[in-house]
């Protein structure tokens, strides 16, 4: 304290008495202490945002192959919440969705409990196949008809094609506009009315026949077929472009 008083006395006005300077210095130190003490009484807003950020990151599935973009909203700098004596807890309000625009709750369960909600967003992006040209219904799709685009996939209710190999040599089930995402249910490897080469057999024998497709189907799906000769209707599994397989019991 004496050092501070002498320093101020030399800097400000040597004529000021030591007692007066002691009062001035005490006033300054008391004010600074009050300010510091006041700040320490309130929770750091950055700490609140960081708690919400960590919670949002932990919500993200590490096995998810899509890109994820996270954003935490800012808090009003005038906000004053009592400093929590316990670790802050983050939570997702009941009934809230876990993607898109969301609110994350941060609470304090200390002697002076409080709760606050922070706006945030969590968006998933994925590279998908789109039509580079408009595709007419029934059009046999080639590599030149396709391109890629990174899009938001949070609200997808249908499965988009994510690789050209899923689409090339398929036919459009309906008109697809240029720039549109190609969904798996918009294409067919076997289309209704197409002539299908069928391989039927078991471990001991196999036969090949031709049939008419009675419905649209993609690779791996079951398709209803009608034998051209016998007119018998049966099911087969799509294995390629206008190709199906039927496994017979041994």
PDB file of C-alpha atoms in Angstrom:
ATOM      1  CA  UNK A   1       0.000   0.000   0.000  1.00  0.00           C
ATOM      2  CA  UNK A   2       2.801   2.498   0.954  1.00  0.00           C
ATOM      3  CA  UNK A   3       4.547   1.753  -2.343  1.00  0.00           C
ATOM      4  CA  UNK A   4       1.338   2.491  -4.285  1.00  0.00           C
ATOM      5  CA  UNK A   5       0.799   5.746  -2.336  1.00  0.00           C
ATOM      6  CA  UNK A   6       4.350   6.989  -3.014  1.00  0.00           C
ATOM      7  CA  UNK A   7       4.079   6.067  -6.701  1.00  0.00           C
ATOM      8  CA  UNK A   8       0.779   7.958  -7.107  1.00  0.00           C
ATOM      9  CA  UNK A   9       2.157  10.925  -5.129  1.00  0.00           C
ATOM     10  CA  UNK A  10       5.137  11.280  -7.494  1.00  0.00           C
ATOM     11  CA  UNK A  11       2.928  10.804 -10.573  1.00  0.00           C
ATOM     12  CA  UNK A  12      -0.115  12.950  -9.710  1.00  0.00           C
ATOM     13  CA  UNK A  13       0.751  15.758  -7.336  1.00  0.00           C
ATOM     14  CA  UNK A  14       3.580  15.736  -4.782  1.00  0.00           C
ATOM     15  CA  UNK A  15       1.638  18.255  -2.690  1.00  0.00           C
ATOM     16  CA  UNK A  16      -1.108  15.779  -1.851  1.00  0.00           C
ATOM     17  CA  UNK A  17      -0.713  14.487   1.654  1.00  0.00           C
ATOM     18  CA  UNK A  18      -0.032  10.867   2.425  1.00  0.00           C
ATOM     19  CA  UNK A  19      -3.325  10.505   4.319  1.00  0.00           C
ATOM     20  CA  UNK A  20      -5.330  11.802   1.372  1.00  0.00           C
ATOM     21  CA  UNK A  21      -3.582   9.433  -1.002  1.00  0.00           C
ATOM     22  CA  UNK A  22      -4.233   6.525   1.352  1.00  0.00           C
ATOM     23  CA  UNK A  23      -7.964   7.316   1.158  1.00  0.00           C
ATOM     24  CA  UNK A  24      -7.845   7.545  -2.661  1.00  0.00           C
ATOM     25  CA  UNK A  25      -5.965   4.246  -3.026  1.00  0.00           C
ATOM     26  CA  UNK A  26      -8.267   2.473  -0.559  1.00  0.00           C
ATOM     27  CA  UNK A  27     -11.265   3.712  -2.522  1.00  0.00           C
ATOM     28  CA  UNK A  28      -9.810   2.456  -5.831  1.00  0.00           C
ATOM     29  CA  UNK A  29      -8.914  -0.949  -4.402  1.00  0.00           C
ATOM     30  CA  UNK A  30     -12.325  -1.317  -2.768  1.00  0.00           C
ATOM     31  CA  UNK A  31     -14.091  -0.452  -6.017  1.00  0.00           C
ATOM     32  CA  UNK A  32     -12.002  -2.931  -8.006  1.00  0.00           C
ATOM     33  CA  UNK A  33     -12.628  -5.639  -5.448  1.00  0.00           C
ATOM     34  CA  UNK A  34     -16.374  -4.986  -5.549  1.00  0.00           C
ATOM     35  CA  UNK A  35     -16.377  -5.205  -9.347  1.00  0.00           C
ATOM     36  CA  UNK A  36     -14.339  -8.415  -9.348  1.00  0.00           C
ATOM     37  CA  UNK A  37     -16.493  -9.881  -6.622  1.00  0.00           C
ATOM     38  CA  UNK A  38     -19.622  -8.955  -8.540  1.00  0.00           C
ATOM     39  CA  UNK A  39     -18.352 -10.667 -11.687  1.00  0.00           C
ATOM     40  CA  UNK A  40     -17.443 -13.785  -9.706  1.00  0.00           C
ATOM     41  CA  UNK A  41     -21.033 -13.976  -8.411  1.00  0.00           C
ATOM     42  CA  UNK A  42     -22.416 -14.626 -11.914  1.00  0.00           C
ATOM     43  CA  UNK A  43     -21.999 -17.604 -14.199  1.00  0.00           C
ATOM     44  CA  UNK A  44     -19.653 -17.091 -17.138  1.00  0.00           C
ATOM     45  CA  UNK A  45     -21.815 -16.999 -20.292  1.00  0.00           C
ATOM     46  CA  UNK A  46     -19.054 -18.670 -22.301  1.00  0.00           C
ATOM     47  CA  UNK A  47     -19.189 -21.580 -19.860  1.00  0.00           C
ATOM     48  CA  UNK A  48     -22.941 -21.941 -20.430  1.00  0.00           C
ATOM     49  CA  UNK A  49     -22.517 -21.953 -24.232  1.00  0.00           C
ATOM     50  CA  UNK A  50     -19.656 -24.437 -24.008  1.00  0.00           C
ATOM     51  CA  UNK A  51     -21.776 -26.802 -21.898  1.00  0.00           C
ATOM     52  CA  UNK A  52     -24.469 -26.707 -24.597  1.00  0.00           C
ATOM     53  CA  UNK A  53     -21.871 -27.189 -27.349  1.00  0.00           C
ATOM     54  CA  UNK A  54     -20.352 -30.285 -25.719  1.00  0.00           C
ATOM     55  CA  UNK A  55     -23.835 -31.744 -25.237  1.00  0.00           C
ATOM     56  CA  UNK A  56     -24.700 -31.147 -28.906  1.00  0.00           C
ATOM     57  CA  UNK A  57     -21.449 -32.764 -30.039  1.00  0.00           C
ATOM     58  CA  UNK A  58     -22.119 -35.819 -27.864  1.00  0.00           C
ATOM     59  CA  UNK A  59     -25.557 -36.143 -29.455  1.00  0.00           C
ATOM     60  CA  UNK A  60     -23.891 -36.673 -32.825  1.00  0.00           C
ATOM     61  CA  UNK A  61     -23.555 -40.349 -33.687  1.00  0.00           C
ATOM     62  CA  UNK A  62     -19.887 -41.111 -34.346  1.00  0.00           C
ATOM     63  CA  UNK A  63     -20.952 -43.864 -36.754  1.00  0.00           C
ATOM     64  CA  UNK A  64     -22.849 -41.374 -38.924  1.00  0.00           C
ATOM     65  CA  UNK A  65     -21.220 -41.124 -42.343  1.00  0.00           C
ATOM     66  CA  UNK A  66     -22.829 -37.810 -43.258  1.00  0.00           C
ATOM     67  CA  UNK A  67     -21.235 -34.417 -42.608  1.00  0.00           C
ATOM     68  CA  UNK A  68     -22.622 -32.641 -39.569  1.00  0.00           C
ATOM     69  CA  UNK A  69     -22.730 -28.873 -39.012  1.00  0.00           C
ATOM     70  CA  UNK A  70     -23.339 -27.647 -35.469  1.00  0.00           C
ATOM     71  CA  UNK A  71     -24.102 -24.130 -34.293  1.00  0.00           C
ATOM     72  CA  UNK A  72     -24.770 -22.711 -30.825  1.00  0.00           C
ATOM     73  CA  UNK A  73     -26.650 -19.417 -30.508  1.00  0.00           C
ATOM     74  CA  UNK A  74     -25.324 -16.474 -28.518  1.00  0.00           C
ATOM     75  CA  UNK A  75     -26.603 -15.313 -25.151  1.00  0.00           C
ATOM     76  CA  UNK A  76     -27.602 -11.768 -24.239  1.00  0.00           C
ATOM     77  CA  UNK A  77     -24.450 -10.262 -22.654  1.00  0.00           C
ATOM     78  CA  UNK A  78     -26.691  -8.514 -20.084  1.00  0.00           C
ATOM     79  CA  UNK A  79     -27.824 -11.894 -18.754  1.00  0.00           C
ATOM     80  CA  UNK A  80     -26.823 -12.452 -15.127  1.00  0.00           C
ATOM     81  CA  UNK A  81     -27.278 -15.885 -13.621  1.00  0.00           C
ATOM     82  CA  UNK A  82     -26.003 -16.843 -10.196  1.00  0.00           C
ATOM     83  CA  UNK A  83     -22.689 -18.701 -10.418  1.00  0.00           C
ATOM     84  CA  UNK A  84     -23.411 -22.391 -10.072  1.00  0.00           C
ATOM     85  CA  UNK A  85     -21.641 -24.252  -7.292  1.00  0.00           C
ATOM     86  CA  UNK A  86     -22.122 -27.531  -9.159  1.00  0.00           C
ATOM     87  CA  UNK A  87     -21.263 -28.614 -12.727  1.00  0.00           C
ATOM     88  CA  UNK A  88     -23.736 -27.292 -15.269  1.00  0.00           C
ATOM     89  CA  UNK A  89     -26.113 -29.816 -16.835  1.00  0.00           C
ATOM     90  CA  UNK A  90     -27.318 -29.711 -20.441  1.00  0.00           C
ATOM     91  CA  UNK A  91     -30.450 -31.454 -21.712  1.00  0.00           C
ATOM     92  CA  UNK A  92     -32.838 -31.689 -24.625  1.00  0.00           C
ATOM     93  CA  UNK A  93     -36.384 -30.574 -23.744  1.00  0.00           C
ATOM     94  CA  UNK A  94     -38.925 -33.404 -23.755  1.00  0.00           C
ATOM     95  CA  UNK A  95     -40.510 -33.911 -27.153  1.00  0.00           C
ATOM     96  CA  UNK A  96     -37.786 -31.993 -28.996  1.00  0.00           C
ATOM     97  CA  UNK A  97     -36.268 -33.299 -32.217  1.00  0.00           C
ATOM     98  CA  UNK A  98     -32.543 -33.998 -32.269  1.00  0.00           C
ATOM     99  CA  UNK A  99     -31.722 -32.245 -35.550  1.00  0.00           C
ATOM    100  CA  UNK A 100     -32.482 -29.044 -37.435  1.00  0.00           C
ATOM    101  CA  UNK A 101     -33.246 -25.960 -35.341  1.00  0.00           C
ATOM    102  CA  UNK A 102     -33.416 -27.002 -31.710  1.00  0.00           C
ATOM    103  CA  UNK A 103     -33.265 -25.608 -28.179  1.00  0.00           C
ATOM    104  CA  UNK A 104     -30.791 -26.950 -25.648  1.00  0.00           C
ATOM    105  CA  UNK A 105     -31.453 -26.494 -21.955  1.00  0.00           C
ATOM    106  CA  UNK A 106     -28.668 -25.704 -19.490  1.00  0.00           C
ATOM    107  CA  UNK A 107     -29.454 -25.868 -15.802  1.00  0.00           C
ATOM    108  CA  UNK A 108     -27.872 -25.381 -12.403  1.00  0.00           C
ATOM    109  CA  UNK A 109     -28.937 -27.598  -9.508  1.00  0.00           C
ATOM    110  CA  UNK A 110     -27.006 -25.651  -6.893  1.00  0.00           C
ATOM    111  CA  UNK A 111     -28.384 -23.788  -3.834  1.00  0.00           C
ATOM    112  CA  UNK A 112     -29.722 -21.123  -6.223  1.00  0.00           C
ATOM    113  CA  UNK A 113     -31.093 -23.242  -9.110  1.00  0.00           C
ATOM    114  CA  UNK A 114     -31.763 -21.813 -12.550  1.00  0.00           C
ATOM    115  CA  UNK A 115     -32.497 -22.997 -16.065  1.00  0.00           C
ATOM    116  CA  UNK A 116     -31.962 -21.405 -19.470  1.00  0.00           C
ATOM    117  CA  UNK A 117     -32.557 -22.448 -23.087  1.00  0.00           C
ATOM    118  CA  UNK A 118     -30.108 -21.749 -25.916  1.00  0.00           C
ATOM    119  CA  UNK A 119     -31.062 -21.843 -29.586  1.00  0.00           C
ATOM    120  CA  UNK A 120     -28.899 -24.209 -31.625  1.00  0.00           C
ATOM    121  CA  UNK A 121     -28.879 -26.105 -34.888  1.00  0.00           C
ATOM    122  CA  UNK A 122     -27.674 -29.492 -36.051  1.00  0.00           C
ATOM    123  CA  UNK A 123     -27.754 -30.245 -39.765  1.00  0.00           C
ATOM    124  CA  UNK A 124     -26.630 -33.381 -41.581  1.00  0.00           C
ATOM    125  CA  UNK A 125     -25.237 -33.127 -45.113  1.00  0.00           C
ATOM    126  CA  UNK A 126     -24.483 -35.878 -47.593  1.00  0.00           C
ATOM    127  CA  UNK A 127     -23.301 -36.105 -51.187  1.00  0.00           C
ATOM    128  CA  UNK A 128     -26.079 -37.612 -53.278  1.00  0.00           C
ATOM    129  CA  UNK A 129     -26.739 -38.391 -56.948  1.00  0.00           C
ATOM    130  CA  UNK A 130     -28.770 -35.869 -58.933  1.00  0.00           C
ATOM    131  CA  UNK A 131     -30.007 -35.764 -62.503  1.00  0.00           C
ATOM    132  CA  UNK A 132     -27.799 -33.549 -64.663  1.00  0.00           C
ATOM    133  CA  UNK A 133     -30.451 -33.741 -67.416  1.00  0.00           C
ATOM    134  CA  UNK A 134     -34.212 -34.081 -67.267  1.00  0.00           C
ATOM    135  CA  UNK A 135     -35.135 -37.779 -67.460  1.00  0.00           C
ATOM    136  CA  UNK A 136     -38.338 -38.921 -69.135  1.00  0.00           C
ATOM    137  CA  UNK A 137     -40.337 -41.783 -67.642  1.00  0.00           C
ATOM    138  CA  UNK A 138     -38.837 -45.066 -68.847  1.00  0.00           C
ATOM    139  CA  UNK A 139     -35.512 -43.428 -69.840  1.00  0.00           C
ATOM    140  CA  UNK A 140     -32.541 -45.770 -69.541  1.00  0.00           C
ATOM    141  CA  UNK A 141     -30.166 -43.787 -67.332  1.00  0.00           C
ATOM    142  CA  UNK A 142     -26.489 -43.477 -68.308  1.00  0.00           C
ATOM    143  CA  UNK A 143     -23.490 -42.026 -66.510  1.00  0.00           C
ATOM    144  CA  UNK A 144     -23.794 -38.814 -68.562  1.00  0.00           C
ATOM    145  CA  UNK A 145     -27.232 -38.207 -67.031  1.00  0.00           C
ATOM    146  CA  UNK A 146     -25.844 -38.015 -63.494  1.00  0.00           C
ATOM    147  CA  UNK A 147     -23.827 -35.764 -61.228  1.00  0.00           C
ATOM    148  CA  UNK A 148     -23.273 -35.260 -57.495  1.00  0.00           C
ATOM    149  CA  UNK A 149     -24.450 -32.613 -55.044  1.00  0.00           C
ATOM    150  CA  UNK A 150     -23.951 -32.032 -51.316  1.00  0.00           C
ATOM    151  CA  UNK A 151     -27.363 -31.557 -49.709  1.00  0.00           C
ATOM    152  CA  UNK A 152     -28.993 -31.397 -46.306  1.00  0.00           C
ATOM    153  CA  UNK A 153     -30.478 -34.770 -45.432  1.00  0.00           C
ATOM    154  CA  UNK A 154     -32.205 -34.167 -42.084  1.00  0.00           C
ATOM    155  CA  UNK A 155     -35.718 -34.374 -43.460  1.00  0.00           C
ATOM    156  CA  UNK A 156     -35.242 -37.149 -46.018  1.00  0.00           C
ATOM    157  CA  UNK A 157     -38.100 -39.630 -45.859  1.00  0.00           C
ATOM    158  CA  UNK A 158     -36.932 -41.479 -48.969  1.00  0.00           C
ATOM    159  CA  UNK A 159     -33.576 -43.114 -49.625  1.00  0.00           C
ATOM    160  CA  UNK A 160     -31.422 -41.064 -52.021  1.00  0.00           C
ATOM    161  CA  UNK A 161     -28.914 -42.703 -54.342  1.00  0.00           C
ATOM    162  CA  UNK A 162     -25.418 -41.947 -53.072  1.00  0.00           C
ATOM    163  CA  UNK A 163     -23.359 -43.552 -55.841  1.00  0.00           C
ATOM    164  CA  UNK A 164     -23.688 -43.547 -59.622  1.00  0.00           C
ATOM    165  CA  UNK A 165     -23.409 -47.336 -59.688  1.00  0.00           C
ATOM    166  CA  UNK A 166     -26.815 -47.532 -57.992  1.00  0.00           C
ATOM    167  CA  UNK A 167     -28.441 -45.649 -60.865  1.00  0.00           C
ATOM    168  CA  UNK A 168     -26.595 -46.401 -64.121  1.00  0.00           C
ATOM    169  CA  UNK A 169     -28.543 -48.841 -66.352  1.00  0.00           C
ATOM    170  CA  UNK A 170     -31.760 -48.329 -64.403  1.00  0.00           C
ATOM    171  CA  UNK A 171     -34.898 -46.708 -65.826  1.00  0.00           C
ATOM    172  CA  UNK A 172     -36.769 -43.692 -64.499  1.00  0.00           C
ATOM    173  CA  UNK A 173     -40.110 -44.696 -62.989  1.00  0.00           C
ATOM    174  CA  UNK A 174     -41.411 -41.167 -63.510  1.00  0.00           C
ATOM    175  CA  UNK A 175     -40.239 -37.869 -64.980  1.00  0.00           C
ATOM    176  CA  UNK A 176     -37.190 -36.553 -63.085  1.00  0.00           C
ATOM    177  CA  UNK A 177     -36.347 -32.882 -63.508  1.00  0.00           C
ATOM    178  CA  UNK A 178     -32.726 -31.783 -64.072  1.00  0.00           C
ATOM    179  CA  UNK A 179     -31.054 -30.959 -60.768  1.00  0.00           C
ATOM    180  CA  UNK A 180     -33.421 -33.170 -58.763  1.00  0.00           C
ATOM    181  CA  UNK A 181     -32.159 -35.741 -56.280  1.00  0.00           C
ATOM    182  CA  UNK A 182     -32.562 -39.285 -57.551  1.00  0.00           C
ATOM    183  CA  UNK A 183     -34.312 -41.417 -54.946  1.00  0.00           C
ATOM    184  CA  UNK A 184     -34.139 -45.187 -55.051  1.00  0.00           C
ATOM    185  CA  UNK A 185     -37.917 -45.499 -55.391  1.00  0.00           C
ATOM    186  CA  UNK A 186     -37.800 -43.278 -58.515  1.00  0.00           C
ATOM    187  CA  UNK A 187     -35.770 -45.798 -60.515  1.00  0.00           C
ATOM    188  CA  UNK A 188     -36.193 -49.436 -61.415  1.00  0.00           C
ATOM    189  CA  UNK A 189     -33.718 -52.074 -62.497  1.00  0.00           C
ATOM    190  CA  UNK A 190     -36.693 -54.063 -63.712  1.00  0.00           C
ATOM    191  CA  UNK A 191     -39.733 -52.065 -64.791  1.00  0.00           C
ATOM    192  CA  UNK A 192     -43.321 -53.183 -65.241  1.00  0.00           C
ATOM    193  CA  UNK A 193     -43.863 -54.701 -68.686  1.00  0.00           C
ATOM    194  CA  UNK A 194     -40.168 -55.422 -69.300  1.00  0.00           C
ATOM    195  CA  UNK A 195     -38.997 -58.810 -70.557  1.00  0.00           C
ATOM    196  CA  UNK A 196     -36.952 -60.404 -67.786  1.00  0.00           C
ATOM    197  CA  UNK A 197     -34.364 -63.181 -68.039  1.00  0.00           C
ATOM    198  CA  UNK A 198     -34.918 -65.510 -65.098  1.00  0.00           C
ATOM    199  CA  UNK A 199     -32.476 -68.020 -63.688  1.00  0.00           C
ATOM    200  CA  UNK A 200     -34.232 -70.629 -61.566  1.00  0.00           C
ATOM    201  CA  UNK A 201     -32.625 -73.556 -59.851  1.00  0.00           C
ATOM    202  CA  UNK A 202     -31.207 -75.266 -56.809  1.00  0.00           C
ATOM    203  CA  UNK A 203     -27.893 -76.816 -55.844  1.00  0.00           C
ATOM    204  CA  UNK A 204     -28.543 -79.714 -58.236  1.00  0.00           C
ATOM    205  CA  UNK A 205     -30.006 -78.101 -61.367  1.00  0.00           C
ATOM    206  CA  UNK A 206     -30.943 -74.796 -62.984  1.00  0.00           C
ATOM    207  CA  UNK A 207     -33.145 -73.580 -65.836  1.00  0.00           C
ATOM    208  CA  UNK A 208     -33.417 -70.290 -67.683  1.00  0.00           C
ATOM    209  CA  UNK A 209     -36.670 -68.765 -68.834  1.00  0.00           C
ATOM    210  CA  UNK A 210     -38.198 -65.478 -69.862  1.00  0.00           C
ATOM    211  CA  UNK A 211     -40.954 -63.698 -68.016  1.00  0.00           C
ATOM    212  CA  UNK A 212     -42.844 -60.434 -67.975  1.00  0.00           C
ATOM    213  CA  UNK A 213     -42.377 -58.044 -65.052  1.00  0.00           C
ATOM    214  CA  UNK A 214     -45.706 -57.239 -63.403  1.00  0.00           C
ATOM    215  CA  UNK A 215     -44.243 -54.452 -61.242  1.00  0.00           C
ATOM    216  CA  UNK A 216     -41.233 -52.164 -60.868  1.00  0.00           C
ATOM    217  CA  UNK A 217     -38.315 -53.250 -58.700  1.00  0.00           C
ATOM    218  CA  UNK A 218     -34.695 -52.393 -57.919  1.00  0.00           C
ATOM    219  CA  UNK A 219     -31.711 -54.646 -57.169  1.00  0.00           C
ATOM    220  CA  UNK A 220     -32.329 -56.883 -54.171  1.00  0.00           C
ATOM    221  CA  UNK A 221     -36.093 -56.356 -54.231  1.00  0.00           C
ATOM    222  CA  UNK A 222     -38.686 -59.034 -54.929  1.00  0.00           C
ATOM    223  CA  UNK A 223     -40.547 -58.649 -58.214  1.00  0.00           C
ATOM    224  CA  UNK A 224     -43.719 -60.302 -59.430  1.00  0.00           C
ATOM    225  CA  UNK A 225     -43.185 -62.157 -62.753  1.00  0.00           C
ATOM    226  CA  UNK A 226     -45.322 -64.047 -65.284  1.00  0.00           C
ATOM    227  CA  UNK A 227     -43.878 -66.876 -67.394  1.00  0.00           C
ATOM    228  CA  UNK A 228     -44.408 -66.073 -71.065  1.00  0.00           C
ATOM    229  CA  UNK A 229     -45.092 -69.728 -71.978  1.00  0.00           C
ATOM    230  CA  UNK A 230     -46.981 -71.203 -69.038  1.00  0.00           C
ATOM    231  CA  UNK A 231     -48.525 -67.870 -67.909  1.00  0.00           C
ATOM    232  CA  UNK A 232     -47.701 -68.969 -64.370  1.00  0.00           C
ATOM    233  CA  UNK A 233     -47.089 -66.105 -61.928  1.00  0.00           C
ATOM    234  CA  UNK A 234     -44.192 -66.306 -59.477  1.00  0.00           C
ATOM    235  CA  UNK A 235     -41.751 -64.138 -57.495  1.00  0.00           C
ATOM    236  CA  UNK A 236     -38.095 -63.524 -58.240  1.00  0.00           C
ATOM    237  CA  UNK A 237     -35.271 -61.479 -56.783  1.00  0.00           C
ATOM    238  CA  UNK A 238     -33.805 -58.693 -58.909  1.00  0.00           C
ATOM    239  CA  UNK A 239     -30.090 -59.294 -59.524  1.00  0.00           C
ATOM    240  CA  UNK A 240     -29.414 -56.936 -62.439  1.00  0.00           C
ATOM    241  CA  UNK A 241     -30.820 -55.014 -65.367  1.00  0.00           C
ATOM    242  CA  UNK A 242     -33.905 -57.049 -66.439  1.00  0.00           C
ATOM    243  CA  UNK A 243     -32.467 -60.074 -64.641  1.00  0.00           C
ATOM    244  CA  UNK A 244     -34.039 -62.017 -61.790  1.00  0.00           C
ATOM    245  CA  UNK A 245     -33.233 -65.144 -59.825  1.00  0.00           C
ATOM    246  CA  UNK A 246     -35.472 -67.779 -58.281  1.00  0.00           C
ATOM    247  CA  UNK A 247     -34.075 -70.194 -55.706  1.00  0.00           C
ATOM    248  CA  UNK A 248     -35.820 -73.563 -55.683  1.00  0.00           C
ATOM    249  CA  UNK A 249     -35.911 -75.942 -52.745  1.00  0.00           C
ATOM    250  CA  UNK A 250     -33.299 -78.713 -52.890  1.00  0.00           C
TER     251      UNK A 250
END
